[in-house]
C-alpha cells in the first residue's frame, strides 16, 4: 500500500510525475475532475504548443519568480534537453523556432497528450476522470485518504497534488481546493492574473484603423523591465509577449523604432527634402506599420508631432497608459496558490508529510516562452523522485 500513489490533476505536472513513478514500478492512479485529461495543455496547443526554451541554464532559471525553489537544480535534474528527449521517445518531433522557443512539430497538443496517455496506460497507470477531489484525511499509519465529490474514497501511501492554477477556467469554475488545504493550516495566496493582456482607453477612431494590427518589434518598458516583441492592438487594449512579461498598471513606454537611435531617427526626418510635417516625413523616411502610424496620429502627446526632434523622441518614448490587467479567465497563467514556504525542497508539504504539490498550483511565476510547462514537468519529475525514495524499502 505504501507503493500505491494517488495523483490529482492530469496536466503536464501530474502526468510527468505519473510517468516517473510508473517507470519505477509504483502503482499510480490519476484523478481528474474533467471528463478527459490535460484540458489546459490542449488549450495551450491552440496557439502553438511552446514546450520549452533554448536559453542557457542560468538565463533559463532567471526567468522564474518564486523564492524557496532552487530553480537551477530543478532545471538540471530534469532539463529542457531531458524534456525534449521524453517527447521524442513518445514519437513526436520538435523544432526550435527563430525566437529560441521549442515547439512540437504539429503545433497542437493533442498528439502529445494522446501518446503520453497511451504510454502511461501501457505502464499500468489508472485514470479516473470526472472525479473531483474534495478532501484529504491523514490516517494513523501515515497513509492518506482522498475523498471525491462522487462520494468515493481511496487510500494511498503518498499523494501528489497537481491541480493547476486559476487562469482560463470557465466562469463558474473557481478552484475549491485552496479551502481544503487552508483547513489543514496550509497557507495559500489569493490568485491573480499573470501573462495577461491589459486594458487601454483607445479612441474609437484609432481602433477603426488599428484593431487586430500588430506593433512589430517594439520594446515595452515598465517598472517591471523592458521586453522586445510584437504587441497586438485589441478592442480592449493590448496583448503579446512584451505585455505579458512587463505589463504593469500605470504608464509604460514604447520604443516604436527599436532598431534606430533617437538621433538616427531625427537625422532621417531632417533628411527629407520636401516641406512636410514631421509625421508625413516619418512615413517617408522610416518604415512605420499601420498600428504605429495610427498610434502616433491618434494617441501621441499634444506636443509630440510639432517638430522632427519631438517626433523622434516620441517614437523612442511613447507613453502608454495600461489601465488594468485582463481578468483571470483570460490570462495564460496565474500567480497565487500554495505559498512556497509551505513546501520542502522535494515539493512535499511541510504540514502533511507524504503529500506533495507541484505545478501551477504553487505560488511561482514565469513569462511565456515555454518556461511554464518546463517548470511543471521539472517539478513533477522532482516530486516523483522524492516519492519513489519515500516508498522504496530501506
Ligand atoms: C491560452 C494558454 C496558452 C498557453 N500556452 C503555453 C505555452 O505555449 N507554453 C507553456 O509553457 N505554457 C503555456 N500555457 C500554460 C500551461 O498550459 C500551464 O502552465 C500548465 O498547463 C500548468 O500545468 P499543471 O499541470 O500545473 O496544471 P494544469 O495543466 O492546469 O492541470 C491541472 C489539472 O488538475 C485538474 N483539477 C483541478 N482541480 C481538481 C480537483 N479538485 N480534482 C481533480 N482534478 C482537478 C484540472 O482539471 C486540470 O486538468 C498556456 C496557458 C493558456 C491558458
Tab-separated table of C-alpha atoms and ligand atoms in Angstrom:
chain	number	residue	atom	x	y	z
A	1	UNK	CA	0.000	0.000	0.000
A	2	UNK	CA	2.978	2.314	0.601
A	3	UNK	CA	3.734	1.855	-3.091
A	4	UNK	CA	0.221	2.975	-4.154
A	5	UNK	CA	0.379	6.620	-5.189
A	6	UNK	CA	-2.557	8.933	-5.848
A	7	UNK	CA	-2.082	11.854	-8.232
A	8	UNK	CA	-4.739	14.558	-8.511
A	9	UNK	CA	-4.672	16.512	-11.772
A	10	UNK	CA	-3.798	15.376	-15.302
A	11	UNK	CA	-1.890	18.431	-16.547
A	12	UNK	CA	1.803	18.276	-17.507
A	13	UNK	CA	2.948	18.325	-13.846
A	14	UNK	CA	0.782	15.378	-12.793
A	15	UNK	CA	1.424	13.376	-15.965
A	16	UNK	CA	5.196	13.748	-15.677
A	17	UNK	CA	5.071	12.555	-12.068
A	18	UNK	CA	2.937	9.594	-13.206
A	19	UNK	CA	5.499	8.700	-15.894
A	20	UNK	CA	8.399	8.721	-13.434
A	21	UNK	CA	6.542	6.799	-10.705
A	22	UNK	CA	5.197	4.193	-13.133
A	23	UNK	CA	8.640	3.629	-14.620
A	24	UNK	CA	9.877	2.905	-11.061
A	25	UNK	CA	7.180	0.233	-10.789
A	26	UNK	CA	4.849	2.033	-8.374
A	27	UNK	CA	1.080	1.665	-8.625
A	28	UNK	CA	-0.306	5.003	-9.814
A	29	UNK	CA	-3.861	6.304	-10.054
A	30	UNK	CA	-4.539	9.722	-11.622
A	31	UNK	CA	-7.750	11.527	-10.644
A	32	UNK	CA	-9.102	14.269	-12.886
A	33	UNK	CA	-12.279	16.259	-12.374
A	34	UNK	CA	-12.837	16.796	-16.114
A	35	UNK	CA	-14.115	14.079	-18.445
A	36	UNK	CA	-10.679	13.776	-20.050
A	37	UNK	CA	-7.028	14.662	-19.347
A	38	UNK	CA	-4.939	17.792	-19.894
A	39	UNK	CA	-7.569	20.416	-20.747
A	40	UNK	CA	-5.189	23.350	-20.323
A	41	UNK	CA	-2.421	21.628	-22.268
A	42	UNK	CA	-4.871	21.256	-25.146
A	43	UNK	CA	-5.785	24.951	-24.833
A	44	UNK	CA	-2.094	25.884	-24.794
A	45	UNK	CA	-1.675	23.980	-28.054
A	46	UNK	CA	-4.353	26.049	-29.770
A	47	UNK	CA	-1.860	28.887	-30.335
A	48	UNK	CA	1.176	26.610	-30.990
A	49	UNK	CA	2.483	24.402	-28.185
A	50	UNK	CA	5.669	26.057	-26.967
A	51	UNK	CA	7.172	23.342	-24.775
A	52	UNK	CA	10.462	24.812	-23.631
A	53	UNK	CA	13.208	27.290	-24.476
A	54	UNK	CA	16.830	27.221	-25.642
A	55	UNK	CA	18.167	29.706	-23.047
A	56	UNK	CA	21.248	28.692	-21.055
A	57	UNK	CA	20.603	27.111	-17.659
A	58	UNK	CA	21.474	30.355	-15.865
A	59	UNK	CA	19.287	32.572	-18.063
A	60	UNK	CA	16.507	29.981	-18.003
A	61	UNK	CA	16.484	29.856	-14.192
A	62	UNK	CA	16.460	33.680	-14.060
A	63	UNK	CA	13.018	33.694	-15.746
A	64	UNK	CA	11.319	32.389	-12.589
A	65	UNK	CA	9.954	34.316	-9.636
A	66	UNK	CA	9.402	32.190	-6.574
A	67	UNK	CA	11.930	32.121	-3.779
A	68	UNK	CA	12.373	28.830	-1.979
A	69	UNK	CA	12.607	26.770	-5.172
A	70	UNK	CA	16.171	26.019	-6.328
A	71	UNK	CA	15.362	26.677	-9.962
A	72	UNK	CA	18.827	25.820	-11.281
A	73	UNK	CA	18.858	22.443	-9.563
A	74	UNK	CA	15.310	21.759	-10.718
A	75	UNK	CA	16.248	22.502	-14.337
A	76	UNK	CA	19.449	20.481	-14.071
A	77	UNK	CA	17.712	17.393	-12.651
A	78	UNK	CA	15.077	17.410	-15.400
A	79	UNK	CA	16.412	19.777	-18.032
A	80	UNK	CA	14.874	21.133	-21.239
A	81	UNK	CA	17.010	18.520	-23.049
A	82	UNK	CA	15.516	15.754	-20.880
A	83	UNK	CA	12.010	17.038	-21.608
A	84	UNK	CA	12.651	17.176	-25.364
A	85	UNK	CA	14.103	13.643	-25.240
A	86	UNK	CA	10.998	12.484	-23.354
A	87	UNK	CA	8.760	13.942	-26.080
A	88	UNK	CA	10.898	12.359	-28.809
A	89	UNK	CA	10.636	8.976	-27.053
A	90	UNK	CA	6.864	9.323	-27.285
A	91	UNK	CA	7.388	9.522	-31.046
A	92	UNK	CA	6.844	13.240	-31.615
A	93	UNK	CA	9.067	15.688	-33.456
A	94	UNK	CA	10.015	19.109	-32.103
A	95	UNK	CA	11.652	22.143	-33.658
A	96	UNK	CA	13.473	25.264	-32.478
A	97	UNK	CA	11.809	28.497	-33.626
A	98	UNK	CA	13.746	31.634	-34.516
A	99	UNK	CA	12.701	33.156	-31.181
A	100	UNK	CA	14.635	30.464	-29.276
A	101	UNK	CA	11.423	28.661	-28.319
A	102	UNK	CA	10.866	24.940	-28.866
A	103	UNK	CA	7.584	23.715	-30.305
A	104	UNK	CA	6.088	20.317	-31.106
A	105	UNK	CA	6.182	19.935	-34.905
A	106	UNK	CA	2.419	19.541	-35.227
A	107	UNK	CA	1.961	22.701	-33.061
A	108	UNK	CA	-1.190	21.274	-31.427
A	109	UNK	CA	-1.032	19.441	-28.079
A	110	UNK	CA	-3.469	16.644	-28.939
A	111	UNK	CA	-0.833	14.254	-30.378
A	112	UNK	CA	1.488	14.711	-27.405
A	113	UNK	CA	-1.314	14.200	-24.931
A	114	UNK	CA	-2.673	11.121	-26.715
A	115	UNK	CA	0.705	9.396	-26.909
A	116	UNK	CA	1.549	10.354	-23.337
A	117	UNK	CA	-1.694	8.849	-22.000
A	118	UNK	CA	-1.227	5.709	-24.153
A	119	UNK	CA	2.290	5.309	-22.765
A	120	UNK	CA	1.038	5.710	-19.192
A	121	UNK	CA	-1.743	3.170	-19.748
A	122	UNK	CA	0.838	0.703	-21.075
A	123	UNK	CA	2.715	1.253	-17.816
A	124	UNK	CA	-0.493	0.322	-15.950
A	125	UNK	CA	-1.313	3.833	-14.715
A	126	UNK	CA	-5.043	4.051	-13.952
A	127	UNK	CA	-7.105	7.144	-14.818
A	128	UNK	CA	-10.306	8.148	-13.103
A	129	UNK	CA	-11.992	11.015	-14.926
A	130	UNK	CA	-14.928	13.037	-13.672
A	131	UNK	CA	-13.689	12.685	-10.086
A	132	UNK	CA	-13.248	15.981	-8.281
A	133	UNK	CA	-11.004	15.794	-5.234
A	134	UNK	CA	-12.696	17.262	-2.150
A	135	UNK	CA	-10.812	16.083	0.943
A	136	UNK	CA	-7.585	14.823	2.475
A	137	UNK	CA	-7.604	12.818	5.721
A	138	UNK	CA	-4.361	11.591	7.305
A	139	UNK	CA	-4.567	8.034	8.637
A	140	UNK	CA	-2.877	6.858	11.861
A	141	UNK	CA	-0.394	4.713	9.869
A	142	UNK	CA	0.859	7.704	7.827
A	143	UNK	CA	-1.261	6.981	4.753
A	144	UNK	CA	-3.836	9.416	3.341
A	145	UNK	CA	-7.479	9.017	2.492
A	146	UNK	CA	-8.562	11.059	-0.553
A	147	UNK	CA	-12.252	11.942	-0.837
A	148	UNK	CA	-14.034	12.869	-4.054
A	149	UNK	CA	-17.235	14.704	-4.949
A	150	UNK	CA	-18.895	11.476	-6.152
A	151	UNK	CA	-18.621	10.099	-2.598
A	152	UNK	CA	-15.744	7.707	-3.345
A	153	UNK	CA	-12.678	7.464	-1.089
A	154	UNK	CA	-9.255	5.999	-1.862
A	155	UNK	CA	-6.248	5.388	0.390
A	156	UNK	CA	-2.652	5.963	-0.700
A	157	UNK	CA	0.869	5.712	0.702
A	158	UNK	CA	1.704	9.104	-0.846
A	159	UNK	CA	-0.294	11.756	-2.677
A	160	UNK	CA	0.780	14.213	-5.355
A	161	UNK	CA	-1.403	17.259	-5.921
A	162	UNK	CA	-1.085	18.863	-9.374
A	163	UNK	CA	-4.291	20.831	-9.657
A	164	UNK	CA	-3.028	23.762	-11.716
A	165	UNK	CA	-3.654	27.479	-11.284
A	166	UNK	CA	-6.740	29.636	-11.729
A	167	UNK	CA	-6.359	31.047	-15.237
A	168	UNK	CA	-8.503	30.285	-18.296
A	169	UNK	CA	-11.149	28.448	-16.289
A	170	UNK	CA	-14.858	28.518	-17.036
A	171	UNK	CA	-16.690	31.354	-15.322
A	172	UNK	CA	-18.230	29.034	-12.660
A	173	UNK	CA	-15.059	27.037	-12.131
A	174	UNK	CA	-13.353	28.822	-9.231
A	175	UNK	CA	-10.804	26.427	-7.696
A	176	UNK	CA	-12.184	24.988	-4.446
A	177	UNK	CA	-9.008	23.204	-3.380
A	178	UNK	CA	-7.382	26.149	-1.510
A	179	UNK	CA	-10.081	25.712	1.188
A	180	UNK	CA	-9.143	22.018	1.645
A	181	UNK	CA	-5.524	22.980	2.276
A	182	UNK	CA	-6.336	26.031	4.402
A	183	UNK	CA	-8.361	23.712	6.666
A	184	UNK	CA	-5.122	21.788	7.271
A	185	UNK	CA	-3.309	25.015	8.209
A	186	UNK	CA	-1.550	25.360	4.838
A	187	UNK	CA	-1.253	28.983	3.736
A	188	UNK	CA	-2.456	29.839	0.235
A	189	UNK	CA	-2.028	33.151	-1.584
A	190	UNK	CA	-5.024	34.637	-3.492
A	191	UNK	CA	-4.843	34.047	-7.247
A	192	UNK	CA	-4.054	36.886	-9.644
A	193	UNK	CA	-3.715	37.032	-13.416
A	194	UNK	CA	-0.218	36.639	-14.886
A	195	UNK	CA	0.845	36.694	-18.518
A	196	UNK	CA	-2.265	38.609	-19.450
A	197	UNK	CA	-3.306	41.475	-21.677
A	198	UNK	CA	-4.133	44.957	-20.379
A	199	UNK	CA	-6.978	47.370	-20.948
A	200	UNK	CA	-6.174	50.650	-22.708
A	201	UNK	CA	-8.573	53.546	-23.273
A	202	UNK	CA	-8.323	53.534	-27.071
A	203	UNK	CA	-10.127	56.190	-29.127
A	204	UNK	CA	-12.783	54.692	-31.471
A	205	UNK	CA	-11.089	56.312	-34.496
A	206	UNK	CA	-7.798	54.662	-33.580
A	207	UNK	CA	-9.476	51.258	-33.271
A	208	UNK	CA	-11.096	51.592	-36.669
A	209	UNK	CA	-7.600	51.852	-38.163
A	210	UNK	CA	-5.536	49.640	-35.868
A	211	UNK	CA	-7.654	46.914	-34.189
A	212	UNK	CA	-6.082	43.466	-34.656
A	213	UNK	CA	-2.934	45.059	-36.129
A	214	UNK	CA	0.481	44.376	-34.585
A	215	UNK	CA	3.049	46.862	-33.386
A	216	UNK	CA	6.045	44.942	-34.767
A	217	UNK	CA	9.366	44.674	-32.955
A	218	UNK	CA	8.669	47.286	-30.323
A	219	UNK	CA	10.116	47.467	-26.818
A	220	UNK	CA	7.772	47.898	-23.855
A	221	UNK	CA	9.399	49.431	-20.762
A	222	UNK	CA	7.746	49.479	-17.360
A	223	UNK	CA	8.921	49.326	-13.754
A	224	UNK	CA	8.978	45.520	-14.302
A	225	UNK	CA	11.646	45.804	-17.039
A	226	UNK	CA	11.987	46.002	-20.820
A	227	UNK	CA	10.819	43.430	-23.369
A	228	UNK	CA	11.029	43.470	-27.166
A	229	UNK	CA	8.477	41.782	-29.394
A	230	UNK	CA	5.172	42.227	-31.165
A	231	UNK	CA	2.175	43.783	-29.417
A	232	UNK	CA	-1.317	43.168	-30.762
A	233	UNK	CA	-3.850	46.005	-30.616
A	234	UNK	CA	-7.218	44.639	-29.478
A	235	UNK	CA	-10.629	46.240	-28.960
A	236	UNK	CA	-9.960	46.431	-25.227
A	237	UNK	CA	-6.227	47.105	-25.150
A	238	UNK	CA	-3.036	45.159	-25.827
A	239	UNK	CA	-1.800	41.549	-25.871
A	240	UNK	CA	1.554	39.967	-26.665
A	241	UNK	CA	4.811	38.783	-25.126
A	242	UNK	CA	6.158	42.238	-24.105
A	243	UNK	CA	2.844	42.952	-22.338
A	244	UNK	CA	2.791	39.563	-20.590
A	245	UNK	CA	6.383	39.985	-19.434
A	246	UNK	CA	6.438	43.658	-18.415
A	247	UNK	CA	2.839	44.909	-18.357
A	248	UNK	CA	2.001	46.777	-15.154
A	249	UNK	CA	-0.872	49.111	-14.336
A	250	UNK	CA	0.228	52.714	-14.925
A	251	UNK	CA	2.296	54.467	-17.566
A	252	UNK	CA	4.651	52.295	-19.611
A	253	UNK	CA	6.775	53.442	-22.550
A	254	UNK	CA	7.002	52.032	-26.053
A	255	UNK	CA	10.062	52.225	-28.254
A	256	UNK	CA	8.360	52.126	-31.636
A	257	UNK	CA	11.626	52.172	-33.597
A	258	UNK	CA	13.881	49.906	-31.565
A	259	UNK	CA	16.409	49.386	-34.375
A	260	UNK	CA	17.300	53.110	-34.580
A	261	UNK	CA	18.613	55.635	-32.043
A	262	UNK	CA	16.740	58.880	-31.402
A	263	UNK	CA	19.485	60.761	-33.255
A	264	UNK	CA	19.306	58.417	-36.275
A	265	UNK	CA	15.553	58.944	-36.434
A	266	UNK	CA	15.894	62.703	-36.279
A	267	UNK	CA	18.610	62.653	-38.966
A	268	UNK	CA	16.290	60.665	-41.235
A	269	UNK	CA	13.393	63.040	-40.597
A	270	UNK	CA	15.644	66.080	-41.210
A	271	UNK	CA	16.914	64.448	-44.405
A	272	UNK	CA	13.514	64.529	-46.140
A	273	UNK	CA	13.758	67.348	-48.669
A	274	UNK	CA	10.083	68.129	-49.196
A	275	UNK	CA	8.426	70.622	-46.868
A	276	UNK	CA	6.362	68.104	-44.933
A	277	UNK	CA	5.008	67.842	-41.391
A	278	UNK	CA	7.085	65.566	-39.127
A	279	UNK	CA	4.577	62.682	-39.232
A	280	UNK	CA	4.497	62.740	-43.048
A	281	UNK	CA	8.300	62.765	-43.023
A	282	UNK	CA	8.253	59.713	-40.785
A	283	UNK	CA	6.017	57.917	-43.279
A	284	UNK	CA	8.576	58.672	-45.999
A	285	UNK	CA	11.817	58.093	-44.148
A	286	UNK	CA	11.002	55.342	-41.645
A	287	UNK	CA	9.218	52.047	-42.021
A	288	UNK	CA	6.254	52.531	-39.696
A	289	UNK	CA	3.444	49.999	-39.649
A	290	UNK	CA	-0.278	50.743	-39.765
A	291	UNK	CA	-0.767	50.380	-35.993
A	292	UNK	CA	2.226	52.574	-35.090
A	293	UNK	CA	1.111	55.293	-37.507
A	294	UNK	CA	-2.398	55.264	-36.088
A	295	UNK	CA	-0.997	55.298	-32.572
A	296	UNK	CA	1.074	58.394	-33.319
A	297	UNK	CA	-1.779	60.120	-35.101
A	298	UNK	CA	-4.497	59.476	-32.508
A	299	UNK	CA	-2.706	58.968	-29.210
A	300	UNK	CA	0.622	60.869	-29.267
A	301	UNK	CA	1.015	63.589	-26.591
A	302	UNK	CA	-0.100	67.035	-27.807
A	303	UNK	CA	3.378	68.480	-28.455
A	304	UNK	CA	4.957	65.295	-29.870
A	305	UNK	CA	4.263	65.865	-33.543
A	306	UNK	CA	5.340	69.535	-33.717
A	307	UNK	CA	8.995	69.089	-34.711
A	308	UNK	CA	11.313	66.374	-36.015
A	309	UNK	CA	13.126	66.327	-32.677
A	310	UNK	CA	9.894	65.951	-30.710
A	311	UNK	CA	8.650	63.156	-33.009
A	312	UNK	CA	11.974	61.325	-32.795
A	313	UNK	CA	11.740	61.482	-29.007
A	314	UNK	CA	8.125	60.307	-29.052
A	315	UNK	CA	8.931	57.338	-31.285
A	316	UNK	CA	11.509	56.187	-28.728
A	317	UNK	CA	9.450	57.016	-25.592
A	318	UNK	CA	5.776	56.688	-26.478
A	319	UNK	CA	3.741	56.843	-23.240
A	320	UNK	CA	1.122	54.116	-23.000
A	321	UNK	CA	-1.248	54.020	-20.041
A	322	UNK	CA	-2.162	50.436	-19.096
A	323	UNK	CA	-5.398	50.725	-17.133
A	324	UNK	CA	-5.760	47.253	-15.595
A	325	UNK	CA	-4.894	43.616	-16.305
A	326	UNK	CA	-7.455	41.489	-18.117
A	327	UNK	CA	-9.373	39.066	-15.884
A	328	UNK	CA	-8.017	35.714	-14.688
A	329	UNK	CA	-10.352	33.887	-17.059
A	330	UNK	CA	-8.327	35.320	-19.988
A	331	UNK	CA	-4.835	35.032	-18.500
A	332	UNK	CA	-2.320	32.455	-19.715
A	333	UNK	CA	-1.235	31.715	-16.148
A	334	UNK	CA	-1.862	32.801	-12.573
A	335	UNK	CA	0.162	33.715	-9.543
A	336	UNK	CA	-1.005	32.636	-6.104
A	337	UNK	CA	-1.848	29.193	-4.785
A	338	UNK	CA	0.168	27.322	-2.171
A	339	UNK	CA	2.718	29.659	-0.535
A	340	UNK	CA	6.234	28.439	-1.296
A	341	UNK	CA	7.261	28.477	2.367
A	342	UNK	CA	4.767	25.636	2.876
A	343	UNK	CA	6.832	23.214	0.769
A	344	UNK	CA	10.159	21.441	1.299
A	345	UNK	CA	12.877	21.293	-1.359
A	346	UNK	CA	11.433	17.979	-2.635
A	347	UNK	CA	7.935	19.540	-3.065
A	348	UNK	CA	6.438	17.738	-0.061
A	349	UNK	CA	4.116	19.847	2.078
A	350	UNK	CA	5.690	20.619	5.458
A	351	UNK	CA	2.417	20.194	7.381
A	352	UNK	CA	1.307	16.943	5.694
A	353	UNK	CA	4.342	14.654	5.214
A	354	UNK	CA	3.727	12.266	2.326
A	355	UNK	CA	1.666	14.834	0.377
A	356	UNK	CA	3.440	16.660	-2.452
A	357	UNK	CA	2.334	19.630	-4.568
A	358	UNK	CA	3.689	20.708	-7.965
A	359	UNK	CA	2.961	22.855	-10.994
A	360	UNK	CA	0.917	25.987	-11.312
A	361	UNK	CA	-0.944	25.404	-8.033
A	362	UNK	CA	2.219	26.690	-6.284
A	363	UNK	CA	2.837	30.437	-5.981
A	364	UNK	CA	5.596	30.942	-8.584
A	365	UNK	CA	5.510	32.707	-11.924
A	366	UNK	CA	7.343	32.845	-15.231
A	367	UNK	CA	6.853	34.601	-18.562
A	368	UNK	CA	5.587	32.848	-21.689
A	369	UNK	CA	8.223	31.179	-23.859
A	370	UNK	CA	7.967	27.547	-22.748
A	371	UNK	CA	9.020	28.354	-19.172
A	372	UNK	CA	5.641	27.438	-17.648
A	373	UNK	CA	5.349	23.902	-18.993
A	374	UNK	CA	9.066	23.249	-18.394
A	375	UNK	CA	8.714	24.214	-14.720
A	376	UNK	CA	5.639	21.967	-14.358
A	377	UNK	CA	7.332	18.872	-15.814
A	378	UNK	CA	10.594	19.504	-13.922
A	379	UNK	CA	8.648	19.820	-10.656
A	380	UNK	CA	6.605	16.705	-11.442
A	381	UNK	CA	9.862	14.842	-12.035
A	382	UNK	CA	11.484	16.118	-8.807
A	383	UNK	CA	8.498	15.265	-6.606
A	384	UNK	CA	8.130	11.819	-8.196
A	385	UNK	CA	11.784	11.001	-7.485
A	386	UNK	CA	11.246	12.004	-3.840
A	387	UNK	CA	8.042	9.919	-3.599
A	388	UNK	CA	9.843	6.921	-5.081
A	389	UNK	CA	12.585	7.172	-2.458
A	390	UNK	CA	9.943	7.595	0.258
A	391	UNK	CA	8.110	4.464	-0.993
A	392	UNK	CA	11.192	2.269	-1.506
A	393	UNK	CA	12.046	-0.304	1.166
A	394	UNK	CA	15.035	0.957	3.236
B	1	LIG	C1	-4.145	30.051	-23.628
B	1	LIG	C2	-2.967	29.398	-22.943
B	1	LIG	C3	-1.807	29.189	-23.672
B	1	LIG	C4	-0.680	28.623	-23.034
B	1	LIG	N1	0.426	28.399	-23.779
B	1	LIG	C5	1.526	27.876	-23.184
B	1	LIG	C6	2.690	27.583	-23.938
B	1	LIG	O1	2.702	27.682	-25.177
B	1	LIG	N2	3.811	27.160	-23.260
B	1	LIG	C7	3.807	26.993	-21.895
B	1	LIG	O2	4.864	26.655	-21.323
B	1	LIG	N3	2.690	27.191	-21.171
B	1	LIG	C8	1.558	27.613	-21.773
B	1	LIG	N4	0.422	27.809	-21.045
B	1	LIG	C9	0.450	27.482	-19.590
B	1	LIG	C10	0.386	25.967	-19.344
B	1	LIG	O3	-0.682	25.386	-20.062
B	1	LIG	C11	0.224	25.725	-17.821
B	1	LIG	O4	1.261	26.377	-17.140
B	1	LIG	C12	0.254	24.232	-17.484
B	1	LIG	O5	-0.789	23.522	-18.136
B	1	LIG	C13	0.108	24.036	-15.961
B	1	LIG	O6	0.268	22.670	-15.709
B	1	LIG	P1	-0.251	21.999	-14.365
B	1	LIG	O7	-0.039	20.533	-14.545
B	1	LIG	O8	0.336	22.681	-13.194
B	1	LIG	O9	-1.824	22.315	-14.311
B	1	LIG	P2	-2.985	22.112	-15.380
B	1	LIG	O10	-2.471	21.851	-16.726
B	1	LIG	O11	-3.908	23.242	-15.168
B	1	LIG	O12	-3.670	20.745	-14.885
B	1	LIG	C14	-4.316	20.668	-13.632
B	1	LIG	C15	-5.432	19.645	-13.730
B	1	LIG	O13	-5.990	19.440	-12.441
B	1	LIG	C16	-7.392	19.274	-12.581
B	1	LIG	N5	-8.039	19.606	-11.324
B	1	LIG	C17	-8.143	20.821	-10.744
B	1	LIG	N6	-8.832	20.733	-9.580
B	1	LIG	C18	-9.141	19.422	-9.439
B	1	LIG	C19	-9.837	18.685	-8.435
B	1	LIG	N7	-10.343	19.280	-7.341
B	1	LIG	N8	-9.988	17.338	-8.597
B	1	LIG	C20	-9.483	16.703	-9.681
B	1	LIG	N9	-8.823	17.353	-10.677
B	1	LIG	C21	-8.642	18.686	-10.534
B	1	LIG	C22	-7.745	20.258	-13.682
B	1	LIG	O14	-8.982	19.942	-14.269
B	1	LIG	C23	-6.561	20.102	-14.627
B	1	LIG	O15	-6.792	19.146	-15.633
B	1	LIG	C24	-0.722	28.300	-21.655
B	1	LIG	C25	-1.908	28.507	-20.938
B	1	LIG	C26	-3.027	29.029	-21.572
B	1	LIG	C27	-4.290	29.228	-20.786
